[in-house]
């Protein structure tokens, strides 16, 4: 008799912020004065973000091993997450007996106008994806909502046959419009809210906000285009 065992490899867990979470009062934190009156509350304080990214870096290297990595940062919202993640990956590499070579490339996508998804992804700039052939690729994204944008990007990259491709997203939104896509590494799973800060923007505003906050209707109207 031949017994076959199926081993399911589960992705690392994420921090789940429930729909009932009231957030933190803005008065408990410092933030740019020019955004006074534009925010409802702090959803994730900056310190918690940084600590969570450090753990993500450990999970990534534990999962994929100490191999050379091409990190594809999705601009603009992902740049701060990517910078902090790369710094933690480098620190782990420095303190280990294996050197990890990391090359960072960039691509810019646009799928939102104001607070609404436009449905179709626009690729703005970016380098020749054919250079990713045979490489170990880690895509670093700020937030995954419906998952459609990331699936289009993955489809484009897979045409060039990278050796491995993984996705790390700081945030994943719980939305009824999700197509079920789940990144390999997730910092926080959050309610279906439009959030800003930590390089996440609303029409290019709020990128200078350190905390991840929920924008209010006054803020949306103030910066609407």
XYZ file of C-alpha atoms in Angstrom:
225
model
C 0.000 0.000 0.000
C 1.276 3.447 -0.917
C 0.262 6.234 1.447
C 0.418 9.732 0.048
C 0.623 12.686 2.434
C -0.386 16.129 1.198
C 1.419 18.965 2.902
C -0.286 22.343 2.750
C 2.135 25.225 3.256
C 0.201 28.049 4.840
C 1.287 31.661 4.294
C 2.578 33.595 7.311
C -0.285 35.109 9.328
C -1.207 38.783 9.124
C -2.581 41.199 11.711
C -6.333 41.444 11.195
C -8.019 44.745 12.061
C -11.721 44.097 12.529
C -14.525 46.237 11.097
C -15.543 47.202 14.643
C -12.092 48.595 15.485
C -12.600 52.283 16.415
C -8.988 53.270 15.768
C -6.934 55.735 17.776
C -7.877 59.310 18.573
C -5.863 61.763 16.498
C -5.100 63.828 19.608
C -2.887 60.975 20.858
C -0.394 61.521 18.032
C 1.491 64.206 16.166
C 0.783 64.710 12.484
C 1.116 67.563 9.938
C -0.967 70.569 10.891
C -2.087 71.094 7.292
C -4.163 67.919 7.607
C -6.069 69.034 10.689
C -9.770 68.437 10.078
C -9.138 66.091 7.130
C -8.887 62.788 9.005
C -11.236 60.633 11.073
C -8.743 58.650 13.150
C -5.431 56.800 13.181
C -5.898 53.228 12.014
C -2.294 52.013 12.424
C 0.355 54.069 14.269
C 3.770 54.418 12.672
C 5.606 52.430 15.346
C 3.383 49.395 14.850
C 3.911 49.619 11.080
C 7.694 49.565 11.465
C 7.668 46.631 13.901
C 5.366 44.646 11.630
C 7.623 45.226 8.597
C 10.614 43.906 10.538
C 8.722 40.679 11.161
C 7.695 40.472 7.495
C 11.370 40.666 6.499
C 12.155 37.711 8.761
C 9.230 35.726 7.343
C 10.312 36.438 3.765
C 13.889 35.242 4.210
C 12.756 32.226 6.199
C 10.380 31.296 3.387
C 12.406 31.952 0.241
C 15.840 31.298 1.716
C 19.005 33.326 1.472
C 18.988 33.717 -2.304
C 19.549 36.696 -4.571
C 16.355 38.751 -4.937
C 15.083 41.305 -7.407
C 12.660 43.548 -5.526
C 10.074 45.206 -7.740
C 8.641 48.204 -5.906
C 5.234 49.442 -7.033
C 5.311 53.252 -6.976
C 4.293 55.581 -5.610
C 2.472 54.258 -2.571
C 4.849 51.359 -2.031
C 8.104 53.292 -1.818
C 8.143 53.800 1.942
C 7.112 50.228 2.703
C 9.721 49.002 0.224
C 12.502 51.164 1.688
C 11.830 49.981 5.244
C 11.427 46.354 4.145
C 14.701 46.383 2.188
C 16.511 47.933 5.148
C 15.285 45.149 7.445
C 16.197 42.485 4.863
C 19.706 43.954 4.639
C 20.062 44.016 8.414
C 19.099 40.351 8.649
C 21.555 39.512 5.871
C 24.373 41.402 7.607
C 23.849 39.399 10.791
C 23.788 36.002 9.076
C 26.452 33.787 7.540
C 24.841 34.105 4.087
C 24.965 37.219 1.914
C 21.728 38.137 0.141
C 22.109 40.260 -2.980
C 19.154 42.589 -3.456
C 18.479 44.665 -6.544
C 15.569 47.115 -6.461
C 13.636 48.078 -9.589
C 10.521 50.219 -9.872
C 7.224 50.238 -11.686
C 4.346 52.675 -11.351
C 0.706 51.649 -11.621
C -2.416 53.769 -11.389
C -5.882 52.388 -10.751
C -7.545 55.090 -8.585
C -9.008 58.495 -9.319
C -10.139 60.240 -6.131
C -11.265 57.316 -3.934
C -12.680 55.132 -6.712
C -10.970 52.356 -8.659
C -10.970 53.097 -12.375
C -11.293 49.400 -13.159
C -8.341 49.313 -15.559
C -4.699 49.473 -14.593
C -2.448 52.092 -16.145
C 1.254 51.278 -16.241
C 3.287 54.459 -16.062
C 7.022 54.212 -16.687
C 8.755 51.128 -15.374
C 11.721 49.176 -16.665
C 11.939 46.355 -19.202
C 10.312 43.385 -17.475
C 12.269 40.955 -19.651
C 15.236 41.516 -17.324
C 13.328 39.520 -14.688
C 13.728 36.260 -16.638
C 15.211 33.547 -14.436
C 15.299 35.831 -11.386
C 13.784 35.497 -7.904
C 11.263 38.350 -7.847
C 9.592 39.946 -4.837
C 6.869 42.461 -5.713
C 6.351 45.055 -2.978
C 2.951 46.756 -3.000
C 1.278 49.193 -0.607
C -2.291 47.877 -0.635
C -4.267 45.120 -2.355
C -7.993 45.759 -2.759
C -9.854 43.807 -5.419
C -6.656 42.056 -6.471
C -7.275 42.776 -10.157
C -4.381 45.219 -10.494
C -1.897 42.769 -9.003
C -3.154 39.906 -11.154
C -2.573 41.983 -14.295
C 0.955 42.811 -13.139
C 1.696 39.172 -12.260
C 0.442 38.073 -15.658
C 2.770 40.564 -17.340
C 5.797 39.397 -15.337
C 5.128 35.665 -15.691
C 5.458 35.979 -19.472
C 9.185 36.476 -18.934
C 9.539 33.294 -16.846
C 11.152 34.411 -13.588
C 12.518 31.617 -11.409
C 10.212 32.616 -8.553
C 7.713 35.378 -7.923
C 6.270 36.415 -4.557
C 4.117 39.364 -3.492
C 4.393 41.341 -0.255
C 1.690 43.894 0.516
C 1.582 46.137 3.539
C -2.233 46.162 3.505
C -5.027 43.949 2.210
C -8.561 45.322 2.205
C -11.600 43.189 2.912
C -13.860 44.165 0.050
C -16.861 42.400 -1.507
C -15.304 43.164 -4.905
C -12.222 41.051 -4.169
C -11.419 38.360 -6.707
C -9.827 36.226 -3.998
C -6.197 37.132 -4.657
C -4.041 36.956 -1.530
C -0.404 38.144 -1.400
C 2.228 35.765 -0.060
C 3.104 38.201 2.730
C 0.642 40.618 4.322
C 1.299 43.219 6.975
C -2.261 44.088 7.964
C -5.697 43.017 6.827
C -8.001 46.019 7.161
C -11.680 46.922 6.641
C -12.799 48.337 3.295
C -11.749 51.897 4.120
C -9.886 54.493 2.087
C -6.703 55.013 4.070
C -3.879 57.508 3.696
C -0.451 58.042 5.167
C 2.849 56.171 5.183
C 3.158 57.093 1.467
C -0.455 56.135 0.717
C -2.073 59.097 -0.981
C -5.323 60.729 -1.959
C -4.613 62.557 -5.222
C -0.954 62.910 -4.170
C -1.752 64.351 -0.719
C -1.059 62.687 2.672
C 2.138 60.895 1.566
C 3.982 62.909 4.259
C 1.767 61.479 7.016
C 3.643 58.854 9.072
C 0.629 57.010 10.472
C -1.955 55.161 8.409
C -5.201 57.071 8.892
C -8.771 57.103 7.619
C -9.575 60.179 5.562
C -12.924 61.882 6.255
C -15.412 63.336 3.774
C -14.110 66.863 4.334
C -10.622 65.710 3.367
C -11.893 63.934 0.251
C -13.752 67.018 -0.902
C -10.863 69.347 -0.078
C -8.382 67.415 -2.241
C -10.709 66.108 -4.920
C -9.639 66.577 -8.549
